[in-house]
Amino acid sequence: MSKPRPPAAPDPVQLANAQSAANTATAREQQRLNMVNTSGPQGTVRYVADPSAPGGYRQETALSPLEQQNYERSTGVYGSALDTAGQQIGRVNEALGQGLNTEGLPELQGFNAPDVDRQRFEDSVYASQTRRLDPQFQRLERSQDARLAAQGLGANSEATRNLRSDFARDRNDAYGEAANQAIQAGGAEQSRAIQQTIAGGTFGNQARTQGLQERAYVQNQPLQQLQALLGTGQVGMPQGIQYSPTGIGQTDVLGAQGLAQNQLNQNYQAKMAQNNALMSGLFSLGSAGIGAFPFGKKGG
């Protein structure tokens, strides 16, 4: 009885080729399942055989008559817009090449401290006060001298000295009050002048800013028009009806081969066990038969 022979080891190259062939077949089947012709209000999508395509098929999209008209109109509008945009390139280059012109705009205003000097306002108010006080006290002094002369009072008499002292005190008080009023009025006039200067500067700066904005708008208008033309009526690619593809799993050739090889090994182990048991039984019977014969004795 011959001894069982172990199963041959699988050929790795043959297994790899088999797995590659299975993967290719699965991919083709997946492609076939996902090539579903669709149709809708916007048009149709279908798959036709094409030997030159990688998978043997190509996708064709056909728009409905209305969508085809819209597509052709959009294409025409966009083409015209591009032609017009090309004609405006010269204007854009000219506008951008000149830079922003600030000629004729109001100058930028700032706060000039010497223009609102407080001392200048105080001197002005004080001078206005003294122009009224000077002739007034001159007349009073002449009237007083005439009265003293008429009374026969000398320049060094006590009455003359008292009158002139009172006159000088009244005059000093009047001019002192004028100086105090000039200080107060000068401060108020300075505050008013500061507010006017700020308001005037703010108005001037706002006018300058508005002028700059208007000129910048005019300068950028050709560029904005060009951008609008380039973005008007852009034609999108026709889209087919969306479809959710169906997936199928890859064929596990290596796994199947492993299971088959494992079964062959199990069968081989079972046959080896049977063979060993049979040989062990034969050896036992042979030993028993040999022991039954009396070797080494002569007959009587």
PDB file of C-alpha atoms in Angstrom:
ATOM      1  CA  MET A   1       0.000   0.000   0.000  1.00  0.00           C
ATOM      2  CA  SER A   2       1.507   3.363  -1.046  1.00  0.00           C
ATOM      3  CA  LYS A   3       1.976   6.229   1.384  1.00  0.00           C
ATOM      4  CA  PRO A   4      -0.231   9.376   0.820  1.00  0.00           C
ATOM      5  CA  ARG A   5       1.547  12.280  -0.850  1.00  0.00           C
ATOM      6  CA  PRO A   6       1.178  15.881   0.576  1.00  0.00           C
ATOM      7  CA  PRO A   7      -0.697  18.442  -1.558  1.00  0.00           C
ATOM      8  CA  ALA A   8       1.432  20.608  -3.821  1.00  0.00           C
ATOM      9  CA  ALA A   9       2.089  24.233  -2.746  1.00  0.00           C
ATOM     10  CA  PRO A  10       0.093  26.855  -4.734  1.00  0.00           C
ATOM     11  CA  ASP A  11       1.905  28.768  -7.480  1.00  0.00           C
ATOM     12  CA  PRO A  12       2.140  32.471  -6.311  1.00  0.00           C
ATOM     13  CA  VAL A  13       2.345  33.804  -9.862  1.00  0.00           C
ATOM     14  CA  GLN A  14      -0.752  31.865 -10.864  1.00  0.00           C
ATOM     15  CA  LEU A  15      -2.589  33.154  -7.755  1.00  0.00           C
ATOM     16  CA  ALA A  16      -1.571  36.773  -8.453  1.00  0.00           C
ATOM     17  CA  ASN A  17      -2.735  36.506 -12.059  1.00  0.00           C
ATOM     18  CA  ALA A  18      -6.017  34.984 -10.951  1.00  0.00           C
ATOM     19  CA  GLN A  19      -6.583  37.784  -8.405  1.00  0.00           C
ATOM     20  CA  SER A  20      -5.753  40.447 -11.015  1.00  0.00           C
ATOM     21  CA  ALA A  21      -8.175  38.887 -13.495  1.00  0.00           C
ATOM     22  CA  ALA A  22     -10.889  38.775 -10.822  1.00  0.00           C
ATOM     23  CA  ASN A  23     -10.308  42.449  -9.932  1.00  0.00           C
ATOM     24  CA  THR A  24     -10.539  43.446 -13.595  1.00  0.00           C
ATOM     25  CA  ALA A  25     -13.735  41.495 -14.043  1.00  0.00           C
ATOM     26  CA  THR A  26     -15.208  43.085 -10.905  1.00  0.00           C
ATOM     27  CA  ALA A  27     -14.311  46.584 -12.111  1.00  0.00           C
ATOM     28  CA  ARG A  28     -15.943  45.941 -15.486  1.00  0.00           C
ATOM     29  CA  GLU A  29     -19.068  44.624 -13.829  1.00  0.00           C
ATOM     30  CA  GLN A  30     -19.158  47.627 -11.499  1.00  0.00           C
ATOM     31  CA  GLN A  31     -18.830  49.949 -14.482  1.00  0.00           C
ATOM     32  CA  ARG A  32     -21.650  48.139 -16.261  1.00  0.00           C
ATOM     33  CA  LEU A  33     -23.944  48.426 -13.238  1.00  0.00           C
ATOM     34  CA  ASN A  34     -23.247  52.158 -12.839  1.00  0.00           C
ATOM     35  CA  MET A  35     -23.748  53.056 -16.490  1.00  0.00           C
ATOM     36  CA  VAL A  36     -27.416  53.931 -16.070  1.00  0.00           C
ATOM     37  CA  ASN A  37     -29.006  56.065 -18.756  1.00  0.00           C
ATOM     38  CA  THR A  38     -30.912  58.972 -17.218  1.00  0.00           C
ATOM     39  CA  SER A  39     -33.309  61.595 -18.527  1.00  0.00           C
ATOM     40  CA  GLY A  40     -35.023  64.663 -17.142  1.00  0.00           C
ATOM     41  CA  PRO A  41     -36.434  68.088 -18.046  1.00  0.00           C
ATOM     42  CA  GLN A  42     -32.948  69.434 -18.811  1.00  0.00           C
ATOM     43  CA  GLY A  43     -31.882  66.582 -21.096  1.00  0.00           C
ATOM     44  CA  THR A  44     -30.543  63.026 -21.177  1.00  0.00           C
ATOM     45  CA  VAL A  45     -27.343  61.190 -20.306  1.00  0.00           C
ATOM     46  CA  ARG A  46     -26.563  57.856 -21.961  1.00  0.00           C
ATOM     47  CA  TYR A  47     -23.632  55.514 -22.419  1.00  0.00           C
ATOM     48  CA  VAL A  48     -22.592  54.196 -25.818  1.00  0.00           C
ATOM     49  CA  ALA A  49     -19.982  51.625 -26.768  1.00  0.00           C
ATOM     50  CA  ASP A  50     -16.609  53.094 -27.722  1.00  0.00           C
ATOM     51  CA  PRO A  51     -13.653  50.740 -28.277  1.00  0.00           C
ATOM     52  CA  SER A  52     -11.222  53.649 -27.912  1.00  0.00           C
ATOM     53  CA  ALA A  53     -12.464  54.547 -24.401  1.00  0.00           C
ATOM     54  CA  PRO A  54     -10.618  53.008 -21.420  1.00  0.00           C
ATOM     55  CA  GLY A  55     -13.714  51.123 -20.229  1.00  0.00           C
ATOM     56  CA  GLY A  56     -15.165  50.533 -23.682  1.00  0.00           C
ATOM     57  CA  TYR A  57     -17.934  53.140 -23.231  1.00  0.00           C
ATOM     58  CA  ARG A  58     -18.311  56.921 -23.332  1.00  0.00           C
ATOM     59  CA  GLN A  59     -20.898  59.216 -21.765  1.00  0.00           C
ATOM     60  CA  GLU A  60     -23.036  61.418 -24.005  1.00  0.00           C
ATOM     61  CA  THR A  61     -25.110  64.335 -22.700  1.00  0.00           C
ATOM     62  CA  ALA A  62     -27.932  65.795 -24.792  1.00  0.00           C
ATOM     63  CA  LEU A  63     -29.824  68.908 -23.710  1.00  0.00           C
ATOM     64  CA  SER A  64     -33.534  69.332 -24.193  1.00  0.00           C
ATOM     65  CA  PRO A  65     -34.513  71.678 -27.052  1.00  0.00           C
ATOM     66  CA  LEU A  66     -35.266  74.549 -24.665  1.00  0.00           C
ATOM     67  CA  GLU A  67     -32.036  74.059 -22.684  1.00  0.00           C
ATOM     68  CA  GLN A  68     -30.072  73.811 -25.931  1.00  0.00           C
ATOM     69  CA  GLN A  69     -31.484  77.174 -27.030  1.00  0.00           C
ATOM     70  CA  ASN A  70     -30.609  78.706 -23.657  1.00  0.00           C
ATOM     71  CA  TYR A  71     -27.108  77.269 -23.887  1.00  0.00           C
ATOM     72  CA  GLU A  72     -26.554  78.712 -27.354  1.00  0.00           C
ATOM     73  CA  ARG A  73     -27.932  82.100 -26.285  1.00  0.00           C
ATOM     74  CA  SER A  74     -25.722  82.167 -23.201  1.00  0.00           C
ATOM     75  CA  THR A  75     -22.720  81.258 -25.292  1.00  0.00           C
ATOM     76  CA  GLY A  76     -23.503  84.081 -27.718  1.00  0.00           C
ATOM     77  CA  VAL A  77     -24.002  86.622 -24.922  1.00  0.00           C
ATOM     78  CA  TYR A  78     -20.787  85.625 -23.227  1.00  0.00           C
ATOM     79  CA  GLY A  79     -18.887  85.781 -26.505  1.00  0.00           C
ATOM     80  CA  SER A  80     -20.195  89.292 -27.164  1.00  0.00           C
ATOM     81  CA  ALA A  81     -19.283  90.318 -23.621  1.00  0.00           C
ATOM     82  CA  LEU A  82     -15.749  89.043 -24.143  1.00  0.00           C
ATOM     83  CA  ASP A  83     -15.473  90.982 -27.395  1.00  0.00           C
ATOM     84  CA  THR A  84     -16.612  94.168 -25.661  1.00  0.00           C
ATOM     85  CA  ALA A  85     -14.257  93.515 -22.758  1.00  0.00           C
ATOM     86  CA  GLY A  86     -11.361  93.154 -25.172  1.00  0.00           C
ATOM     87  CA  GLN A  87     -12.202  96.539 -26.662  1.00  0.00           C
ATOM     88  CA  GLN A  88     -12.112  98.137 -23.180  1.00  0.00           C
ATOM     89  CA  ILE A  89      -8.587  96.999 -22.331  1.00  0.00           C
ATOM     90  CA  GLY A  90      -7.178 100.237 -23.757  1.00  0.00           C
ATOM     91  CA  ARG A  91      -9.371 102.355 -21.474  1.00  0.00           C
ATOM     92  CA  VAL A  92      -8.346 100.317 -18.459  1.00  0.00           C
ATOM     93  CA  ASN A  93      -4.644 100.667 -19.255  1.00  0.00           C
ATOM     94  CA  GLU A  94      -5.039 104.402 -19.797  1.00  0.00           C
ATOM     95  CA  ALA A  95      -6.948 104.929 -16.545  1.00  0.00           C
ATOM     96  CA  LEU A  96      -4.569 102.878 -14.425  1.00  0.00           C
ATOM     97  CA  GLY A  97      -1.493 104.370 -16.061  1.00  0.00           C
ATOM     98  CA  GLN A  98      -2.382 107.984 -15.225  1.00  0.00           C
ATOM     99  CA  GLY A  99      -2.648 107.596 -11.469  1.00  0.00           C
ATOM    100  CA  LEU A 100      -5.051 109.552  -9.250  1.00  0.00           C
ATOM    101  CA  ASN A 101      -5.046 113.278 -10.111  1.00  0.00           C
ATOM    102  CA  THR A 102      -5.408 115.553  -7.049  1.00  0.00           C
ATOM    103  CA  GLU A 103      -5.079 118.840  -8.905  1.00  0.00           C
ATOM    104  CA  GLY A 104      -7.786 121.356  -7.990  1.00  0.00           C
ATOM    105  CA  LEU A 105      -8.800 119.598  -4.783  1.00  0.00           C
ATOM    106  CA  PRO A 106      -8.816 121.524  -1.465  1.00  0.00           C
ATOM    107  CA  GLU A 107      -5.572 121.323   0.467  1.00  0.00           C
ATOM    108  CA  LEU A 108      -5.454 119.122   3.526  1.00  0.00           C
ATOM    109  CA  GLN A 109      -6.322 121.315   6.514  1.00  0.00           C
ATOM    110  CA  GLY A 110      -4.646 121.213   9.895  1.00  0.00           C
ATOM    111  CA  PHE A 111      -4.751 123.185  13.187  1.00  0.00           C
ATOM    112  CA  ASN A 112      -2.453 126.242  13.134  1.00  0.00           C
ATOM    113  CA  ALA A 113      -1.851 127.520  16.696  1.00  0.00           C
ATOM    114  CA  PRO A 114      -0.610 131.045  15.759  1.00  0.00           C
ATOM    115  CA  ASP A 115      -3.927 131.705  14.006  1.00  0.00           C
ATOM    116  CA  VAL A 116      -5.792 131.365  17.317  1.00  0.00           C
ATOM    117  CA  ASP A 117      -3.275 133.028  19.681  1.00  0.00           C
ATOM    118  CA  ARG A 118      -5.150 134.221  22.779  1.00  0.00           C
ATOM    119  CA  GLN A 119      -2.966 137.286  23.385  1.00  0.00           C
ATOM    120  CA  ARG A 120      -3.881 138.607  19.977  1.00  0.00           C
ATOM    121  CA  PHE A 121      -7.575 138.413  20.825  1.00  0.00           C
ATOM    122  CA  GLU A 122      -7.039 140.030  24.252  1.00  0.00           C
ATOM    123  CA  ASP A 123      -5.058 142.923  22.725  1.00  0.00           C
ATOM    124  CA  SER A 124      -7.774 143.429  20.161  1.00  0.00           C
ATOM    125  CA  VAL A 125     -10.531 143.608  22.790  1.00  0.00           C
ATOM    126  CA  TYR A 126      -8.478 145.856  25.068  1.00  0.00           C
ATOM    127  CA  ALA A 127      -7.723 148.229  22.223  1.00  0.00           C
ATOM    128  CA  SER A 128     -11.422 148.394  21.447  1.00  0.00           C
ATOM    129  CA  GLN A 129     -12.143 149.314  25.081  1.00  0.00           C
ATOM    130  CA  THR A 130      -9.408 151.970  25.303  1.00  0.00           C
ATOM    131  CA  ARG A 131     -10.555 153.665  22.123  1.00  0.00           C
ATOM    132  CA  ARG A 132     -13.677 154.553  24.048  1.00  0.00           C
ATOM    133  CA  LEU A 133     -11.985 155.308  27.384  1.00  0.00           C
ATOM    134  CA  ASP A 134      -9.140 157.520  26.094  1.00  0.00           C
ATOM    135  CA  PRO A 135     -11.244 160.442  24.756  1.00  0.00           C
ATOM    136  CA  GLN A 136     -13.613 160.122  27.713  1.00  0.00           C
ATOM    137  CA  PHE A 137     -10.897 160.624  30.351  1.00  0.00           C
ATOM    138  CA  GLN A 138      -9.182 163.271  28.249  1.00  0.00           C
ATOM    139  CA  ARG A 139     -12.355 165.329  28.276  1.00  0.00           C
ATOM    140  CA  LEU A 140     -12.800 164.776  32.035  1.00  0.00           C
ATOM    141  CA  GLU A 141      -9.210 165.833  32.709  1.00  0.00           C
ATOM    142  CA  ARG A 142      -9.559 169.063  30.687  1.00  0.00           C
ATOM    143  CA  SER A 143     -12.881 169.848  32.379  1.00  0.00           C
ATOM    144  CA  GLN A 144     -11.319 169.267  35.797  1.00  0.00           C
ATOM    145  CA  ASP A 145      -8.326 171.525  35.032  1.00  0.00           C
ATOM    146  CA  ALA A 146     -10.642 174.278  33.819  1.00  0.00           C
ATOM    147  CA  ARG A 147     -12.749 174.034  36.966  1.00  0.00           C
ATOM    148  CA  LEU A 148      -9.665 174.183  39.211  1.00  0.00           C
ATOM    149  CA  ALA A 149      -8.356 177.232  37.346  1.00  0.00           C
ATOM    150  CA  ALA A 150     -11.691 178.941  37.605  1.00  0.00           C
ATOM    151  CA  GLN A 151     -11.645 178.368  41.349  1.00  0.00           C
ATOM    152  CA  GLY A 152      -8.150 179.806  41.604  1.00  0.00           C
ATOM    153  CA  LEU A 153      -6.678 176.589  43.006  1.00  0.00           C
ATOM    154  CA  GLY A 154      -3.013 176.104  42.337  1.00  0.00           C
ATOM    155  CA  ALA A 155      -1.442 172.946  41.005  1.00  0.00           C
ATOM    156  CA  ASN A 156       0.141 172.165  44.379  1.00  0.00           C
ATOM    157  CA  SER A 157      -2.883 172.894  46.512  1.00  0.00           C
ATOM    158  CA  GLU A 158      -4.322 170.139  48.626  1.00  0.00           C
ATOM    159  CA  ALA A 159      -7.695 170.301  46.880  1.00  0.00           C
ATOM    160  CA  THR A 160      -6.013 169.961  43.473  1.00  0.00           C
ATOM    161  CA  ARG A 161      -3.917 167.027  44.621  1.00  0.00           C
ATOM    162  CA  ASN A 162      -6.992 165.259  46.037  1.00  0.00           C
ATOM    163  CA  LEU A 163      -9.026 165.784  42.887  1.00  0.00           C
ATOM    164  CA  ARG A 164      -6.234 164.619  40.654  1.00  0.00           C
ATOM    165  CA  SER A 165      -5.623 161.581  42.897  1.00  0.00           C
ATOM    166  CA  ASP A 166      -9.307 160.619  42.681  1.00  0.00           C
ATOM    167  CA  PHE A 167      -9.240 161.169  38.913  1.00  0.00           C
ATOM    168  CA  ALA A 168      -6.151 158.960  38.492  1.00  0.00           C
ATOM    169  CA  ARG A 169      -7.733 156.237  40.645  1.00  0.00           C
ATOM    170  CA  ASP A 170     -10.965 156.299  38.617  1.00  0.00           C
ATOM    171  CA  ARG A 171      -8.994 156.155  35.387  1.00  0.00           C
ATOM    172  CA  ASN A 172      -6.855 153.256  36.602  1.00  0.00           C
ATOM    173  CA  ASP A 173      -9.958 151.370  37.733  1.00  0.00           C
ATOM    174  CA  ALA A 174     -11.617 151.904  34.362  1.00  0.00           C
ATOM    175  CA  TYR A 175      -8.577 150.739  32.419  1.00  0.00           C
ATOM    176  CA  GLY A 176      -8.114 147.783  34.820  1.00  0.00           C
ATOM    177  CA  GLU A 177     -11.705 146.744  34.274  1.00  0.00           C
ATOM    178  CA  ALA A 178     -11.155 147.049  30.537  1.00  0.00           C
ATOM    179  CA  ALA A 179      -8.115 144.770  30.835  1.00  0.00           C
ATOM    180  CA  ASN A 180     -10.124 142.182  32.808  1.00  0.00           C
ATOM    181  CA  GLN A 181     -12.915 142.283  30.269  1.00  0.00           C
ATOM    182  CA  ALA A 182     -10.327 141.895  27.495  1.00  0.00           C
ATOM    183  CA  ILE A 183      -8.939 138.759  29.174  1.00  0.00           C
ATOM    184  CA  GLN A 184     -12.372 137.175  29.463  1.00  0.00           C
ATOM    185  CA  ALA A 185     -13.503 138.254  26.016  1.00  0.00           C
ATOM    186  CA  GLY A 186     -10.170 137.152  24.531  1.00  0.00           C
ATOM    187  CA  GLY A 187     -10.594 133.633  25.917  1.00  0.00           C
ATOM    188  CA  ALA A 188     -14.116 133.393  24.560  1.00  0.00           C
ATOM    189  CA  GLU A 189     -13.011 134.774  21.200  1.00  0.00           C
ATOM    190  CA  GLN A 190     -10.138 132.312  21.089  1.00  0.00           C
ATOM    191  CA  SER A 191     -12.509 129.366  21.773  1.00  0.00           C
ATOM    192  CA  ARG A 192     -14.837 130.576  19.042  1.00  0.00           C
ATOM    193  CA  ALA A 193     -11.942 130.939  16.623  1.00  0.00           C
ATOM    194  CA  ILE A 194     -10.683 127.453  17.450  1.00  0.00           C
ATOM    195  CA  GLN A 195     -14.116 125.946  16.784  1.00  0.00           C
ATOM    196  CA  GLN A 196     -14.369 127.830  13.517  1.00  0.00           C
ATOM    197  CA  THR A 197     -10.896 126.700  12.500  1.00  0.00           C
ATOM    198  CA  ILE A 198     -11.694 123.085  13.319  1.00  0.00           C
ATOM    199  CA  ALA A 199     -15.052 123.257  11.544  1.00  0.00           C
ATOM    200  CA  GLY A 200     -13.519 124.892   8.513  1.00  0.00           C
ATOM    201  CA  GLY A 201     -10.663 122.392   8.402  1.00  0.00           C
ATOM    202  CA  THR A 202     -13.060 119.477   8.830  1.00  0.00           C
ATOM    203  CA  PHE A 203     -15.275 120.750   6.033  1.00  0.00           C
ATOM    204  CA  GLY A 204     -12.262 121.251   3.796  1.00  0.00           C
ATOM    205  CA  ASN A 205     -10.903 117.801   4.526  1.00  0.00           C
ATOM    206  CA  GLN A 206     -14.310 116.230   3.933  1.00  0.00           C
ATOM    207  CA  ALA A 207     -14.554 118.036   0.625  1.00  0.00           C
ATOM    208  CA  ARG A 208     -11.076 116.791  -0.286  1.00  0.00           C
ATOM    209  CA  THR A 209     -11.963 113.228   0.721  1.00  0.00           C
ATOM    210  CA  GLN A 210     -15.170 113.327  -1.299  1.00  0.00           C
ATOM    211  CA  GLY A 211     -13.274 114.687  -4.282  1.00  0.00           C
ATOM    212  CA  LEU A 212     -10.679 111.916  -4.003  1.00  0.00           C
ATOM    213  CA  GLN A 213     -13.408 109.275  -3.787  1.00  0.00           C
ATOM    214  CA  GLU A 214     -15.185 110.635  -6.852  1.00  0.00           C
ATOM    215  CA  ARG A 215     -11.987 110.735  -8.874  1.00  0.00           C
ATOM    216  CA  ALA A 216     -11.038 107.246  -7.731  1.00  0.00           C
ATOM    217  CA  TYR A 217     -14.488 106.023  -8.772  1.00  0.00           C
ATOM    218  CA  VAL A 218     -14.105 107.594 -12.217  1.00  0.00           C
ATOM    219  CA  GLN A 219     -10.633 106.124 -12.567  1.00  0.00           C
ATOM    220  CA  ASN A 220     -11.730 102.618 -11.536  1.00  0.00           C
ATOM    221  CA  GLN A 221     -14.933 102.638 -13.582  1.00  0.00           C
ATOM    222  CA  PRO A 222     -13.315 101.148 -16.728  1.00  0.00           C
ATOM    223  CA  LEU A 223     -11.833  98.333 -14.653  1.00  0.00           C
ATOM    224  CA  GLN A 224     -15.164  97.639 -12.940  1.00  0.00           C
ATOM    225  CA  GLN A 225     -16.934  97.596 -16.284  1.00  0.00           C
ATOM    226  CA  LEU A 226     -14.337  95.176 -17.632  1.00  0.00           C
ATOM    227  CA  GLN A 227     -14.802  92.871 -14.642  1.00  0.00           C
ATOM    228  CA  ALA A 228     -18.585  93.020 -15.069  1.00  0.00           C
ATOM    229  CA  LEU A 229     -18.287  92.063 -18.717  1.00  0.00           C
ATOM    230  CA  LEU A 230     -15.985  89.151 -17.919  1.00  0.00           C
ATOM    231  CA  GLY A 231     -18.414  87.880 -15.299  1.00  0.00           C
ATOM    232  CA  THR A 232     -21.601  88.312 -17.345  1.00  0.00           C
ATOM    233  CA  GLY A 233     -23.243  85.347 -18.951  1.00  0.00           C
ATOM    234  CA  GLN A 234     -20.605  82.762 -18.186  1.00  0.00           C
ATOM    235  CA  VAL A 235     -21.721  79.464 -19.664  1.00  0.00           C
ATOM    236  CA  GLY A 236     -21.629  76.423 -17.410  1.00  0.00           C
ATOM    237  CA  MET A 237     -21.040  72.895 -18.623  1.00  0.00           C
ATOM    238  CA  PRO A 238     -24.244  70.874 -19.159  1.00  0.00           C
ATOM    239  CA  GLN A 239     -24.868  68.565 -16.232  1.00  0.00           C
ATOM    240  CA  GLY A 240     -26.548  65.189 -16.464  1.00  0.00           C
ATOM    241  CA  ILE A 241     -28.991  63.773 -13.952  1.00  0.00           C
ATOM    242  CA  GLN A 242     -27.223  62.823 -10.753  1.00  0.00           C
ATOM    243  CA  TYR A 243     -27.100  59.100 -10.045  1.00  0.00           C
ATOM    244  CA  SER A 244     -25.932  57.255  -6.934  1.00  0.00           C
ATOM    245  CA  PRO A 245     -23.604  54.447  -8.062  1.00  0.00           C
ATOM    246  CA  THR A 246     -23.908  50.874  -6.801  1.00  0.00           C
ATOM    247  CA  GLY A 247     -20.755  49.199  -5.473  1.00  0.00           C
ATOM    248  CA  ILE A 248     -19.848  45.514  -5.472  1.00  0.00           C
ATOM    249  CA  GLY A 249     -17.074  43.861  -3.496  1.00  0.00           C
ATOM    250  CA  GLN A 250     -13.862  42.440  -4.956  1.00  0.00           C
ATOM    251  CA  THR A 251     -13.571  38.669  -5.496  1.00  0.00           C
ATOM    252  CA  ASP A 252     -11.279  37.173  -2.819  1.00  0.00           C
ATOM    253  CA  VAL A 253      -9.300  34.706  -4.932  1.00  0.00           C
ATOM    254  CA  LEU A 254      -6.498  34.413  -2.383  1.00  0.00           C
ATOM    255  CA  GLY A 255      -8.965  33.652   0.388  1.00  0.00           C
ATOM    256  CA  ALA A 256     -10.725  30.984  -1.655  1.00  0.00           C
ATOM    257  CA  GLN A 257      -7.387  29.400  -2.587  1.00  0.00           C
ATOM    258  CA  GLY A 258      -6.376  29.434   1.080  1.00  0.00           C
ATOM    259  CA  LEU A 259      -9.550  27.599   2.072  1.00  0.00           C
ATOM    260  CA  ALA A 260      -9.029  25.002  -0.665  1.00  0.00           C
ATOM    261  CA  GLN A 261      -5.390  24.503   0.329  1.00  0.00           C
ATOM    262  CA  ASN A 262      -6.373  24.137   3.967  1.00  0.00           C
ATOM    263  CA  GLN A 263      -8.948  21.450   3.015  1.00  0.00           C
ATOM    264  CA  LEU A 264      -6.323  19.545   1.020  1.00  0.00           C
ATOM    265  CA  ASN A 265      -3.984  19.628   4.002  1.00  0.00           C
ATOM    266  CA  GLN A 266      -6.721  18.344   6.292  1.00  0.00           C
ATOM    267  CA  ASN A 267      -7.486  15.503   3.874  1.00  0.00           C
ATOM    268  CA  TYR A 268      -3.806  14.691   3.712  1.00  0.00           C
ATOM    269  CA  GLN A 269      -3.551  14.565   7.512  1.00  0.00           C
ATOM    270  CA  ALA A 270      -6.608  12.262   7.690  1.00  0.00           C
ATOM    271  CA  LYS A 271      -5.126   9.853   5.117  1.00  0.00           C
ATOM    272  CA  MET A 272      -1.797   9.834   6.966  1.00  0.00           C
ATOM    273  CA  ALA A 273      -3.601   8.957  10.183  1.00  0.00           C
ATOM    274  CA  GLN A 274      -5.447   6.079   8.489  1.00  0.00           C
ATOM    275  CA  ASN A 275      -2.250   4.836   6.890  1.00  0.00           C
ATOM    276  CA  ASN A 276      -0.375   4.938  10.205  1.00  0.00           C
ATOM    277  CA  ALA A 277      -3.192   3.036  11.919  1.00  0.00           C
ATOM    278  CA  LEU A 278      -3.222   0.378   9.205  1.00  0.00           C
ATOM    279  CA  MET A 279       0.536  -0.099   9.318  1.00  0.00           C
ATOM    280  CA  SER A 280       0.462  -0.294  13.097  1.00  0.00           C
ATOM    281  CA  GLY A 281      -2.165  -3.105  12.881  1.00  0.00           C
ATOM    282  CA  LEU A 282      -0.154  -5.058  10.342  1.00  0.00           C
ATOM    283  CA  PHE A 283       2.934  -4.843  12.496  1.00  0.00           C
ATOM    284  CA  SER A 284       0.985  -6.172  15.464  1.00  0.00           C
ATOM    285  CA  LEU A 285      -0.349  -9.172  13.503  1.00  0.00           C
ATOM    286  CA  GLY A 286       3.102  -9.964  12.155  1.00  0.00           C
ATOM    287  CA  SER A 287       4.641 -10.002  15.577  1.00  0.00           C
ATOM    288  CA  ALA A 288       1.942 -12.320  16.922  1.00  0.00           C
ATOM    289  CA  GLY A 289       2.400 -14.818  14.053  1.00  0.00           C
ATOM    290  CA  ILE A 290       6.131 -14.992  14.486  1.00  0.00           C
ATOM    291  CA  GLY A 291       5.773 -15.714  18.185  1.00  0.00           C
ATOM    292  CA  ALA A 292       3.581 -18.751  17.522  1.00  0.00           C
ATOM    293  CA  PHE A 293       6.366 -20.762  15.847  1.00  0.00           C
ATOM    294  CA  PRO A 294       8.965 -22.587  18.155  1.00  0.00           C
ATOM    295  CA  PHE A 295      12.224 -21.592  16.620  1.00  0.00           C
ATOM    296  CA  GLY A 296      15.401 -23.477  17.784  1.00  0.00           C
ATOM    297  CA  LYS A 297      13.785 -26.933  18.749  1.00  0.00           C
ATOM    298  CA  LYS A 298      14.397 -30.337  16.972  1.00  0.00           C
ATOM    299  CA  GLY A 299      11.678 -32.940  16.473  1.00  0.00           C
ATOM    300  CA  GLY A 300      11.755 -36.319  18.397  1.00  0.00           C
TER     301      GLY A 300
END
